XYZ file of C-alpha atoms in Angstrom:
782
model
C 24.601 11.628 -23.266
C 21.643 11.415 -21.654
C 20.358 14.999 -23.243
C 20.577 13.409 -26.432
C 17.534 10.882 -25.600
C 15.058 13.678 -25.453
C 15.844 14.845 -29.050
C 14.351 11.949 -30.867
C 12.452 13.264 -34.333
C 8.639 13.143 -34.039
C 7.333 9.566 -34.105
C 4.106 8.202 -35.098
C 2.313 5.644 -32.882
C -0.322 2.703 -33.541
C -3.797 3.405 -32.202
C -3.340 1.058 -29.390
C 0.712 2.289 -28.046
C 0.302 3.597 -24.951
C 2.623 3.850 -21.971
C 6.000 3.484 -23.166
C 6.218 5.149 -26.416
C 9.828 6.626 -27.304
C 10.323 10.343 -26.062
C 8.344 12.448 -28.951
C 8.648 16.466 -29.256
C 5.577 16.843 -30.835
C 2.676 14.358 -31.463
C 0.798 15.543 -34.738
C -2.949 15.500 -35.245
C -4.296 13.111 -37.069
C -1.980 9.945 -36.471
C -4.486 7.953 -34.591
C -7.302 6.017 -36.110
C -10.584 7.351 -34.438
C -13.910 5.631 -33.278
C -16.588 8.364 -34.124
C -19.536 8.879 -32.599
C -22.249 5.956 -33.195
C -20.191 3.423 -33.727
C -20.083 0.401 -31.421
C -16.653 -0.117 -29.846
C -17.225 -3.611 -28.752
C -19.701 -5.771 -27.760
C -20.589 -4.198 -24.553
C -19.008 -0.699 -25.099
C -21.268 1.778 -27.171
C -20.463 5.149 -28.206
C -23.633 6.342 -29.345
C -25.326 10.089 -30.007
C -23.038 11.464 -27.018
C -23.486 8.909 -24.846
C -20.801 6.353 -23.664
C -22.428 3.075 -22.514
C -20.915 -0.249 -21.106
C -23.261 -3.081 -20.810
C -26.086 -1.283 -20.907
C -25.404 1.057 -18.425
C -24.446 4.990 -18.975
C -21.012 5.381 -17.699
C -20.877 8.965 -19.640
C -23.689 11.505 -21.077
C -23.118 14.299 -22.940
C -19.607 13.089 -24.587
C -18.006 15.704 -26.675
C -17.096 15.029 -30.225
C -13.458 15.466 -29.698
C -13.399 12.271 -27.183
C -12.213 9.363 -29.087
C -12.654 5.588 -27.810
C -10.416 2.607 -29.075
C -11.470 -0.747 -28.176
C -9.047 -3.200 -26.423
C -10.956 -6.261 -25.335
C -14.703 -7.209 -25.159
C -15.182 -5.607 -21.748
C -12.418 -2.985 -21.874
C -11.442 0.047 -24.173
C -9.288 3.285 -24.077
C -10.604 6.757 -23.899
C -8.772 9.824 -25.242
C -9.187 13.300 -26.988
C -7.777 15.711 -29.301
C -7.168 19.509 -29.432
C -6.956 22.048 -31.949
C -3.822 23.195 -30.195
C -0.530 21.289 -29.076
C 0.489 21.804 -25.545
C 2.327 20.371 -22.474
C -0.772 20.048 -20.544
C -4.488 19.536 -21.911
C -7.522 19.306 -20.385
C -10.530 17.726 -22.196
C -14.119 17.383 -21.068
C -15.248 13.606 -21.289
C -18.968 13.742 -20.159
C -21.372 14.061 -17.323
C -21.766 11.652 -14.684
C -24.521 11.704 -12.321
C -26.703 10.024 -9.563
C -24.282 7.322 -9.404
C -21.976 5.742 -6.461
C -18.591 6.183 -7.226
C -14.943 6.162 -5.378
C -12.035 7.935 -6.587
C -8.427 7.536 -5.388
C -6.742 10.711 -5.646
C -3.448 12.512 -4.682
C -4.505 14.790 -1.723
C -0.671 16.115 -1.818
C 2.130 15.528 -4.590
C 3.183 12.276 -2.454
C -0.066 10.553 -1.465
C -3.447 9.346 -2.406
C -6.560 9.126 -0.056
C -9.669 8.045 -1.171
C -13.059 10.090 -1.695
C -16.655 9.075 -2.415
C -19.785 10.842 -4.243
C -22.348 10.588 -6.420
C -21.689 12.642 -9.540
C -18.969 14.243 -11.198
C -18.454 17.427 -9.045
C -17.218 14.981 -6.350
C -14.203 13.958 -8.207
C -11.206 15.675 -7.060
C -8.159 16.746 -8.839
C -5.447 14.442 -9.525
C -7.859 11.196 -9.435
C -6.188 8.130 -10.364
C -8.731 5.349 -9.994
C -11.995 5.955 -10.434
C -14.965 3.347 -9.437
C -18.673 3.591 -10.598
C -21.497 1.640 -9.131
C -23.747 0.307 -11.477
C -27.140 -1.210 -10.381
C -29.551 -1.321 -13.493
C -29.277 -5.040 -13.859
C -32.153 -7.202 -12.030
C -31.130 -11.099 -11.129
C -34.239 -13.044 -12.863
C -34.209 -15.552 -10.490
C -34.463 -13.533 -7.170
C -35.457 -10.251 -8.821
C -33.302 -8.777 -6.561
C -30.440 -5.983 -7.813
C -27.411 -7.172 -8.904
C -24.494 -4.407 -9.162
C -21.859 -4.331 -11.464
C -18.838 -2.175 -11.724
C -17.462 0.182 -14.269
C -13.778 1.278 -13.778
C -11.493 4.396 -15.180
C -7.793 4.463 -15.004
C -5.940 7.271 -16.344
C -2.809 5.857 -17.716
C 0.742 6.917 -19.227
C -0.195 7.758 -22.730
C 3.680 8.073 -24.769
C 5.401 10.549 -22.735
C 2.328 12.065 -21.119
C 0.876 11.073 -17.681
C -2.902 11.221 -17.240
C -5.364 12.225 -14.655
C -9.100 12.585 -13.872
C -11.025 15.623 -11.963
C -14.571 16.935 -11.916
C -16.069 20.323 -12.418
C -19.104 21.718 -11.114
C -21.342 21.067 -14.198
C -20.656 17.294 -12.997
C -18.357 16.835 -16.053
C -15.736 14.434 -16.018
C -12.645 15.742 -17.565
C -8.791 13.991 -18.174
C -5.750 16.191 -17.554
C -2.977 14.940 -19.583
C 0.589 16.755 -19.218
C 4.336 15.923 -19.833
C 5.944 18.220 -17.314
C 8.049 19.899 -19.828
C 7.217 22.549 -21.939
C 9.268 20.714 -24.871
C 6.880 17.999 -25.109
C 3.766 18.618 -26.494
C 1.071 17.385 -27.889
C -2.517 18.160 -29.291
C -4.207 14.569 -28.682
C -3.650 12.004 -26.180
C -6.078 9.157 -27.716
C -5.314 6.001 -24.741
C -5.350 8.011 -21.866
C -7.997 6.447 -19.793
C -8.541 2.707 -19.645
C -12.009 1.782 -18.867
C -13.458 -1.788 -18.385
C -16.339 -3.167 -16.538
C -17.139 -6.430 -14.183
C -19.536 -7.887 -11.637
C -16.914 -8.682 -9.034
C -14.875 -5.286 -8.063
C -11.944 -6.822 -6.834
C -11.652 -8.961 -9.865
C -12.602 -5.687 -12.075
C -9.300 -4.311 -10.482
C -7.333 -7.476 -10.443
C -7.980 -8.355 -14.510
C -7.293 -4.387 -15.305
C -4.110 -4.217 -13.967
C -3.321 -7.328 -15.638
C -4.314 -6.043 -19.036
C -2.371 -2.844 -18.417
C 0.780 -4.370 -17.156
C 1.077 -7.176 -19.766
C -0.040 -4.271 -22.723
C 2.410 -1.905 -21.367
C 5.481 -3.975 -20.364
C 6.691 -1.073 -17.915
C 5.042 -2.444 -14.512
C 4.373 -5.900 -13.222
C 1.730 -7.299 -11.106
C 2.344 -8.007 -7.211
C 1.943 -11.537 -7.416
C 5.184 -12.090 -10.329
C 7.562 -10.037 -8.060
C 9.994 -11.327 -5.419
C 8.835 -10.819 -2.011
C 11.612 -9.565 0.545
C 12.099 -11.806 3.402
C 11.200 -8.768 5.959
C 7.896 -9.002 5.175
C 7.396 -11.946 7.686
C 9.337 -10.356 10.268
C 8.581 -8.252 12.907
C 10.757 -4.905 12.694
C 11.795 -1.654 14.199
C 12.017 1.505 12.441
C 14.142 4.449 14.260
C 12.195 7.515 12.606
C 9.616 8.173 15.544
C 11.923 6.902 17.933
C 14.519 9.670 17.226
C 14.272 11.417 13.948
C 17.322 12.808 13.202
C 18.943 12.086 16.356
C 19.099 8.456 15.465
C 22.420 7.094 16.929
C 24.203 3.728 17.458
C 23.394 3.236 21.219
C 19.758 4.228 20.734
C 19.181 1.490 18.525
C 21.122 -0.978 20.433
C 18.710 0.419 23.166
C 15.576 -0.085 21.382
C 16.570 -3.822 20.236
C 17.372 -4.668 23.942
C 14.141 -3.584 25.112
C 12.102 -5.285 22.281
C 13.906 -8.380 22.804
C 13.466 -8.368 26.490
C 10.028 -8.115 26.273
C 9.854 -11.444 24.486
C 8.814 -9.307 20.931
C 12.526 -9.460 19.202
C 12.973 -7.075 16.184
C 14.219 -9.191 13.147
C 13.955 -6.566 10.523
C 15.534 -2.802 11.154
C 15.158 0.218 9.283
C 17.845 2.837 10.386
C 15.803 5.915 8.738
C 16.535 9.462 7.959
C 19.589 10.654 10.305
C 22.605 8.582 9.105
C 24.118 9.948 5.989
C 26.581 12.498 5.660
C 24.953 15.362 4.668
C 25.292 19.248 5.208
C 22.631 22.040 5.609
C 23.777 25.457 4.575
C 20.235 26.774 5.817
C 20.519 25.919 9.463
C 23.638 27.947 11.472
C 24.785 27.028 14.722
C 22.847 29.534 17.373
C 20.267 30.861 15.022
C 16.879 29.985 15.522
C 15.131 26.914 13.444
C 13.460 27.652 10.674
C 10.653 25.079 10.194
C 11.009 23.637 6.517
C 14.833 24.177 6.607
C 15.396 20.647 7.291
C 14.131 19.710 3.699
C 17.280 22.070 2.441
C 20.184 19.358 3.703
C 22.381 17.873 1.084
C 24.130 14.576 0.717
C 28.253 15.083 0.820
C 29.187 11.458 0.308
C 27.312 8.296 -0.022
C 29.102 7.378 3.411
C 27.524 7.086 6.894
C 28.302 10.256 8.910
C 30.205 10.541 12.209
C 27.756 9.165 14.699
C 28.146 5.895 13.000
C 32.138 5.993 11.711
C 34.920 6.995 13.745
C 37.423 9.755 12.080
C 40.970 9.017 11.470
C 40.285 5.939 13.444
C 39.049 7.683 16.633
C 35.629 7.341 17.928
C 33.865 10.016 19.520
C 30.518 9.915 21.542
C 30.412 6.158 21.615
C 30.533 6.180 17.532
C 31.640 2.289 16.226
C 34.754 2.088 13.884
C 32.365 1.725 10.654
C 29.203 1.357 9.853
C 29.808 -2.213 9.060
C 30.958 -2.698 12.384
C 27.815 -1.648 14.141
C 25.597 -3.461 12.022
C 27.336 -6.566 12.266
C 27.611 -6.088 15.986
C 23.715 -5.532 16.466
C 23.143 -8.349 14.019
C 25.434 -11.070 15.666
C 23.994 -9.515 19.524
C 20.005 -9.210 18.472
C 19.337 -11.798 15.951
C 18.562 -9.418 13.198
C 17.991 -10.789 9.987
C 17.777 -8.129 7.930
C 19.078 -4.434 8.187
C 17.635 -1.740 5.889
C 18.951 2.245 5.671
C 16.936 5.044 4.057
C 17.725 7.357 1.250
C 15.935 9.570 -0.725
C 15.315 8.882 -4.587
C 17.899 11.761 -5.332
C 20.263 11.383 -2.324
C 18.430 13.389 0.286
C 15.941 15.684 0.373
C 17.946 18.748 -0.983
C 19.845 15.971 -3.589
C 23.337 16.343 -3.673
C 25.586 18.898 -2.988
C 26.923 20.223 -5.958
C 30.126 21.375 -5.022
C 31.081 18.599 -2.228
C 34.368 16.155 -3.201
C 32.080 13.089 -2.828
C 29.750 14.082 -4.371
C 30.838 16.303 -7.391
C 31.358 12.991 -9.748
C 27.765 12.932 -10.229
C 27.533 16.471 -11.606
C 24.594 17.773 -9.649
C 22.818 20.725 -10.825
C 20.970 23.206 -8.797
C 17.103 22.813 -9.871
C 13.761 24.339 -8.335
C 10.825 22.503 -8.349
C 7.668 23.500 -9.911
C 4.500 21.576 -9.065
C 1.719 20.913 -11.409
C -1.662 22.954 -11.328
C -2.896 19.629 -10.262
C -1.132 19.583 -7.028
C -1.220 23.193 -6.044
C -5.268 22.693 -6.568
C -4.667 20.086 -3.358
C -2.672 20.112 -0.019
C 0.572 22.116 0.408
C 3.039 20.029 1.515
C 5.961 21.554 3.890
C 8.615 19.345 2.282
C 7.605 20.421 -1.160
C 7.257 24.302 -0.431
C 10.896 24.063 1.350
C 12.354 22.139 -1.516
C 10.643 24.715 -3.661
C 12.463 27.644 -1.875
C 15.941 25.814 -0.988
C 16.338 24.173 -4.244
C 17.952 20.445 -5.221
C 21.069 19.044 -6.160
C 19.741 16.835 -8.868
C 22.196 14.360 -9.956
C 22.763 14.206 -13.537
C 20.336 11.649 -15.496
C 23.136 10.247 -17.303
C 24.768 9.471 -13.979
C 22.299 8.327 -11.931
C 23.115 4.400 -12.532
C 26.660 5.043 -11.336
C 25.476 6.990 -8.316
C 22.743 4.038 -7.309
C 25.552 1.398 -7.956
C 28.305 3.431 -6.113
C 25.644 4.099 -2.773
C 24.253 0.597 -2.772
C 27.461 -1.701 -3.348
C 28.865 0.749 -0.738
C 26.033 -0.390 1.736
C 26.514 -4.111 0.819
C 30.112 -3.659 1.778
C 28.692 -2.659 5.195
C 26.550 -5.436 5.722
C 23.244 -3.685 4.970
C 20.712 -5.867 3.190
C 18.050 -3.221 1.747
C 17.024 0.383 1.322
C 14.040 2.366 1.767
C 13.948 4.603 -0.866
C 11.961 8.053 -0.153
C 10.756 11.388 -2.155
C 10.259 9.399 -5.293
C 7.544 11.670 -6.744
C 10.062 14.693 -6.611
C 10.716 13.832 -10.332
C 7.889 15.350 -12.050
C 8.723 18.681 -10.695
C 11.974 18.933 -12.164
C 11.170 17.145 -15.469
C 11.401 20.352 -17.386
C 14.362 20.383 -20.169
C 14.629 16.613 -19.144
C 12.567 14.954 -21.476
C 9.227 15.333 -19.102
C 8.082 13.587 -15.775
C 7.408 9.854 -17.578
C 10.031 9.765 -19.337
C 12.741 10.920 -16.224
C 10.591 8.772 -14.061
C 11.089 5.613 -16.107
C 14.966 6.332 -16.427
C 15.681 6.471 -12.870
C 13.107 3.872 -11.927
C 14.728 1.501 -14.026
C 18.299 2.668 -12.907
C 17.275 2.223 -9.434
C 15.730 -0.936 -9.730
C 18.774 -2.185 -11.845
C 20.858 -1.227 -9.274
C 18.601 -2.731 -6.220
C 18.992 -6.206 -8.205
C 22.591 -6.091 -9.102
C 23.849 -5.540 -5.324
C 20.910 -6.912 -2.944
C 19.730 -10.337 -2.899
C 16.190 -10.096 -1.779
C 14.727 -7.402 -3.694
C 15.348 -5.559 -0.809
C 13.548 -2.078 -1.189
C 10.692 -0.248 0.078
C 9.370 2.455 -2.139
C 8.007 5.733 -0.052
C 6.601 9.103 -1.219
C 5.746 7.383 -4.507
C 2.017 7.870 -5.253
C 1.858 9.161 -8.784
C 1.084 7.068 -11.663
C 4.279 8.256 -13.113
C 6.119 5.815 -10.481
C 3.327 3.270 -10.010
C 2.925 2.629 -13.548
C 7.066 1.861 -13.857
C 6.937 -0.813 -10.918
C 8.706 -3.355 -12.613
C 10.848 -5.254 -9.810
C 9.860 -3.291 -6.819
C 6.959 -5.271 -4.413
C 6.610 -3.147 -1.432
C 5.327 0.411 -1.403
C 4.041 2.562 1.633
C 0.328 3.337 1.147
C -0.546 6.585 2.890
C 0.966 9.430 4.425
C 3.019 9.232 7.536
C 1.922 8.031 10.479
C 1.655 10.823 13.187
C 1.804 9.473 16.741
C 1.236 13.285 17.937
C -1.675 13.733 16.071
C -4.956 12.274 17.451
C -7.010 13.397 14.340
C -5.078 11.246 11.978
C -5.230 7.975 13.373
C -8.262 7.256 12.025
C -7.815 8.285 8.394
C -4.606 6.279 8.268
C -6.197 3.306 8.438
C -9.239 4.222 6.228
C -6.689 5.473 3.521
C -4.478 2.556 3.554
C -7.391 0.068 3.074
C -8.721 1.938 -0.001
C -5.745 2.596 -1.483
C -4.795 -0.690 -1.258
C -7.698 -1.768 -3.806
C -5.587 -0.217 -6.306
C -1.879 -0.466 -5.004
C -2.411 -3.745 -3.876
C -2.627 -5.379 -7.073
C 0.564 -3.976 -8.308
C 3.085 -3.744 -4.870
C 2.462 -5.198 -1.125
C 0.848 -1.973 0.599
C 3.323 -0.895 3.488
C 1.161 0.491 6.262
C 4.025 2.423 7.869
C 5.145 2.175 11.455
C 3.312 3.117 14.638
C 3.876 3.140 18.227
C 2.910 0.095 20.490
C 2.365 2.722 23.484
C -0.350 4.728 21.999
C -4.157 5.486 22.966
C -4.730 4.098 19.213
C -2.080 1.514 19.309
C -4.765 -1.429 19.512
C -6.211 0.291 16.412
C -3.073 0.156 14.634
C -2.290 -3.540 15.189
C -5.163 -4.898 14.162
C -4.874 -3.163 11.175
C -1.445 -4.513 10.295
C -2.463 -8.219 11.422
C -5.137 -8.167 8.879
C -3.403 -5.942 6.216
C -1.464 -8.688 4.838
C 1.567 -6.205 5.065
C 5.160 -5.872 6.721
C 4.597 -5.412 10.594
C 7.014 -2.888 12.307
C 6.797 -0.095 15.198
C 8.664 2.827 15.940
C 8.765 2.734 19.595
C 11.209 4.741 21.499
C 13.614 2.485 23.795
C 11.791 1.029 26.439
C 8.148 2.409 25.889
C 6.237 -0.249 24.634
C 3.213 -2.098 25.246
C 4.114 -6.025 24.782
C 0.593 -6.948 25.567
C -0.552 -5.377 22.137
C 2.899 -6.645 20.383
C 2.572 -9.902 21.623
C -0.902 -10.297 19.529
C 1.329 -9.472 16.632
C 4.662 -11.279 17.127
C 5.777 -14.579 17.708
C 8.396 -15.347 20.466
C 10.965 -15.984 17.605
C 10.422 -12.524 15.657
C 7.809 -13.463 12.738
C 4.655 -12.440 12.427
C 1.606 -14.029 10.790
C 0.943 -12.297 7.501
C -2.148 -12.629 5.916
C -2.042 -13.535 2.235
C -3.498 -10.590 0.482
C -3.429 -6.942 0.931
C -5.997 -5.954 3.215
C -9.194 -3.842 1.435
C -12.381 -2.609 2.617
C -15.256 -4.952 2.290
C -17.793 -4.749 -0.937
C -20.446 -2.913 1.281
C -18.059 -0.548 2.378
C -16.640 0.813 -1.012
C -18.994 3.565 -1.853
C -19.424 4.740 2.202
C -17.308 7.364 4.165
C -16.013 5.362 7.188
C -14.354 8.699 8.450
C -16.741 11.089 8.306
C -20.578 10.324 7.415
C -21.390 9.369 11.182
C -22.750 6.332 10.272
C -20.174 3.593 8.507
C -17.949 1.466 10.316
C -14.815 0.273 8.014
C -14.367 -3.469 7.553
C -11.060 -4.763 5.958
C -10.937 -8.579 5.042
C -8.248 -10.918 3.954
C -7.204 -14.651 3.752
C -5.143 -16.958 5.637
C -4.466 -20.520 4.331
C -7.022 -22.490 6.058
C -9.580 -19.545 6.429
C -10.674 -15.944 6.310
C -9.891 -12.903 8.814
C -12.275 -9.768 8.938
C -11.442 -6.505 11.395
C -13.953 -3.943 11.787
C -13.182 -0.432 12.667
C -14.883 2.734 13.980
C -12.937 5.563 12.445
C -15.862 8.158 12.740
C -15.325 11.502 14.507
C -11.889 11.346 15.195
C -10.581 13.390 12.183
C -11.797 14.680 8.984
C -9.955 14.085 5.524
C -8.140 17.000 3.989
C -10.425 19.116 2.118
C -13.369 18.462 3.838
C -12.408 19.707 7.142
C -15.542 21.020 8.990
C -16.069 22.538 12.699
C -17.726 19.385 14.275
C -20.523 20.675 16.630
C -20.622 18.993 20.330
C -24.179 17.209 19.313
C -22.394 15.866 16.326
C -19.502 13.731 17.708
C -20.086 10.180 17.303
C -19.368 8.047 20.521
C -20.916 4.645 19.283
C -21.630 3.013 16.157
C -23.131 -0.388 15.099
C -22.710 -2.238 11.934
C -23.393 -5.718 10.475
C -20.371 -8.198 9.771
C -20.800 -11.325 7.965
C -18.716 -14.389 6.864
C -19.681 -13.373 3.220
C -17.596 -10.188 3.643
C -14.317 -11.943 3.014
C -14.077 -12.291 -0.460
C -12.418 -14.854 -2.706
C -13.702 -17.455 0.270
C -14.060 -20.527 -1.869
C -10.246 -20.518 -2.087
C -10.352 -21.816 1.518
C -13.766 -23.681 1.897
C -13.321 -26.473 -0.684
C -13.678 -29.885 -0.089
C -16.767 -31.037 2.466
C -17.669 -27.895 3.633
C -21.022 -27.444 5.511
C -21.785 -23.864 4.208
C -21.569 -22.913 8.048
C -18.580 -21.004 9.304
C -17.069 -20.845 12.806
C -16.683 -17.221 13.899
C -14.256 -16.455 16.552
C -14.571 -13.218 18.430
C -10.966 -12.123 19.503
C -11.382 -9.898 22.076
C -14.323 -11.868 23.576
C -12.993 -15.057 22.919
C -16.168 -16.389 21.627
C -17.295 -18.726 19.140
C -20.304 -18.823 17.492
C -21.504 -20.908 13.856
C -22.792 -19.151 11.256
C -23.921 -20.038 7.719
C -21.951 -17.865 5.011
C -24.607 -15.471 4.442
C -25.785 -14.701 8.269
C -24.444 -11.506 9.734
C -24.294 -10.544 13.401
C -24.036 -6.773 15.120
C -21.165 -5.316 16.175
C -20.762 -2.101 18.377
C -17.983 -0.087 18.794
C -16.839 3.358 20.382
C -14.824 5.987 18.375
C -10.890 4.327 17.766
C -12.320 1.014 18.882
C -12.003 -2.235 16.919
C -12.554 -6.069 16.350
C -10.995 -8.909 14.895
C -12.734 -12.253 13.686
C -11.109 -15.074 12.553
C -13.745 -17.019 10.210
C -13.105 -20.520 9.282
C -15.285 -22.958 7.052
C -16.265 -25.892 9.067
C -16.012 -29.036 7.323
C -17.088 -32.548 7.607
C -14.941 -35.471 8.236
C -16.234 -39.036 8.374
C -19.680 -38.026 8.157
C -20.063 -37.351 11.677
C -16.987 -34.719 12.717
C -17.399 -31.229 11.910
C -14.423 -29.213 12.425
C -12.788 -25.772 11.859
C -9.416 -24.471 12.691
C -9.203 -21.367 14.553
C -5.728 -20.983 15.052
C -3.446 -19.324 18.058
C -6.272 -17.969 19.727
C -4.056 -15.203 21.308
C -3.129 -13.353 18.535
C -5.069 -10.948 16.206
C -4.942 -13.042 13.169
C -5.685 -16.165 14.828
C -5.547 -18.174 11.875
C -2.351 -16.801 10.271
C -1.073 -19.678 12.344
C -2.452 -22.326 10.316
C -0.527 -24.045 8.052
C -2.555 -27.052 6.712
C -5.256 -29.334 7.823
C -5.598 -33.250 7.057
C -7.628 -36.105 7.931
C -6.784 -39.871 8.378
C -9.506 -42.518 9.109
C -7.771 -45.467 10.560
C -8.985 -47.322 13.429
C -9.887 -43.655 14.826
C -10.548 -40.787 13.228
C -7.945 -38.291 13.594
C -7.355 -34.777 12.498
C -3.927 -33.240 12.005
C -3.268 -29.804 11.970
C 0.128 -28.110 11.299
C 0.853 -24.647 11.888
C 3.715 -22.130 13.910
C 3.749 -20.127 17.189
C 3.659 -20.455 20.827
C 0.263 -19.630 22.468
C -3.417 -21.303 22.833
C -4.861 -23.203 19.838
C -8.157 -22.964 19.303
C -10.817 -24.958 16.753
C -14.719 -25.362 16.524
C -15.788 -29.466 16.963
C -19.052 -30.369 16.882
C -17.622 -33.717 19.094
C -15.692 -33.761 22.151
C -12.362 -35.367 20.975
C -10.805 -38.381 23.048
C -7.072 -37.312 23.085
C -4.747 -34.806 21.685
C -1.116 -34.408 20.868
C 1.432 -31.784 20.169
C 4.481 -32.821 18.276
C 3.587 -36.420 19.305
C 3.410 -35.315 23.157
C 0.283 -36.110 24.496
C -1.356 -33.106 26.309
C -4.843 -31.897 28.354
C -6.802 -29.974 26.443
C -10.247 -27.811 27.197
C -13.491 -27.918 25.501
C -16.474 -25.640 25.840
C -20.137 -27.418 25.107
C -21.927 -24.268 24.947
C -20.040 -23.258 21.861
C -17.847 -26.278 20.939
C -14.511 -24.586 21.520
C -11.754 -27.067 21.378
C -8.869 -25.452 23.115
C -4.781 -26.468 23.926
C -1.944 -24.710 25.094
C 1.044 -25.292 22.539
C 4.361 -25.598 24.888
C 6.817 -22.920 24.949
C 9.720 -23.034 22.135
C 7.724 -25.005 19.880
C 8.563 -22.634 16.930
C 6.518 -25.137 14.424
C 3.777 -27.956 15.345
C 1.266 -30.660 14.366
C -1.504 -31.042 16.634
C -3.286 -34.659 16.268
C -6.763 -34.812 17.658
C -8.562 -38.128 17.805
C -11.909 -38.877 17.897
């Protein structure tokens, strides 16, 4: 039985054993080798006289005697501490942080992270899961310019304890370790925080996650995971279109109107509202109680009466079965993937303990208990309601059977995958079940095993799972929602949504593809959201109500065949944005960069003046409202540009501005000014100008009618025979553009000679790709 697994005798672990230690009841003091003060930890990290320095830069001052540092690699180490008393929750002081620019990613709600920037330990919120410091001490001897380097702190999983960071009013960095089970206690956690340093912030995060992944074996890096095919398809999610009232006819109507407008959805999420549930807290004829919707419980793994006939009799237009409906809409609308929503425990309130369809999983009613860290930040209606109404928690020994039954049934109904929500709930119900780390590991392993067994495409989107309990157990899951929900009716969260996903992707993007959530195409902030998805390297899906679409926006994202031009990496803030607040500092614009196969892309957003971060809300005076801001953009804002600029590069770039259609030639280090009003954005395609046959200087832009123009370009080749020819392979309809220093002689698309345009003033070459050409080979002759 599962319960016996939590009664393993106490074990002693080696100094670097972290993450997946077997469950233990008490970790005795003195079972770890400790590094004392005044000892060199490794060649670059030194703990001496209460100062922890990394590569000659002070990371922490006033380090207490009970803090322990254990070496790992030449640039990294683990930090921990010991206490005189054993407990299921311990808080240690690690040292003082002052006068340094820092970025935190912290859980402001139990489910979600947001960023916070600051300059000292007191700026570090409770539940911080990534802390990045900027160190500026080193000078470049050749240029005498300040060269930045970076120090990262990642609180990890140490045995059965999960770690987080927080600051106090004395600017001290504190470490909190907790098991979530009063029976799982320890007096020390010596491998609780991973520290590393480097000169490149994105390389540093990537290297740190790689080291932790290889060391722990509990999670995998994004690039090693199988990517679900839906990422490259345009999708539609039913949630904001219908909420719980989702129904078959409404789905048909929505798919029909998207197809009729020329942007067919090839991916569908049937969100909450399709399952067979009961809610004893909602009575017919009684007033609705806010939050009672989270008291509903699952009574069977099958669809509800809206999606199937009762005794072969259909009501209100219901199909015979979910399978019949899914098969119908796939055939009618050319859908490739249909996912359905479910919670990690089946439904918000879990399983009904008394229902005949769920009794076999032996659910027991439990009432969530939040950690002090969660309670210190923003309360959330859903967890507050679940604390009140309780959750029917599946017997952990039967969770494998539940997932397999549910997912195999869905496969039998022609469903291709699932969106699994409410994942962080386990940390609140782990008492007497081995603790939060142990319980999460068990559920995550069984969930991923079921996905692998039943679905063919690693077909899962994880959601409401920003705790490191879940993140550091993501072995196979490749997609995770990267922010709080998209709230179409809340004007103050539109800019926060974009900024939160971009910053969270610094961390999450090394483990998963960050999911940016749905949005409305017909909305005041639609262009803002659409441009962000275009550079986000993510799946693209909307939640429009049927017939309520802005196809002018959608056609800049979606090709006529229902595919999207997805960039290669998770979209992240540019380096000069890492330690600024693009939402509330009243001066900074947000830049998000990415790469395509043959060039780069960068989008810039004015997120100021449209909302406040949770916990930093303040009344904005009329004179403080920011209507317009300016900032600088440079090709050098795009990281890893060398991946696309190899070969005969001139060191110059062609920069195409989407909204104006203008083309500019710049050196990689040059910059230009951009001015934007609140909730305005701009997208720039940046393509390296390369030399061919000594005289031709050429750079493909891509489809200039699409936000991510360069995403359409697959390859560029040059052939030098009797006449010089450049071949560009790509996909999608619209107008192809490129920089060319010389006017070409002729142009053909898929061997068909076509007229082209050439603007002498900015050297923009343009040719229209004929309709119905989903892929193309352009030949330009000189």
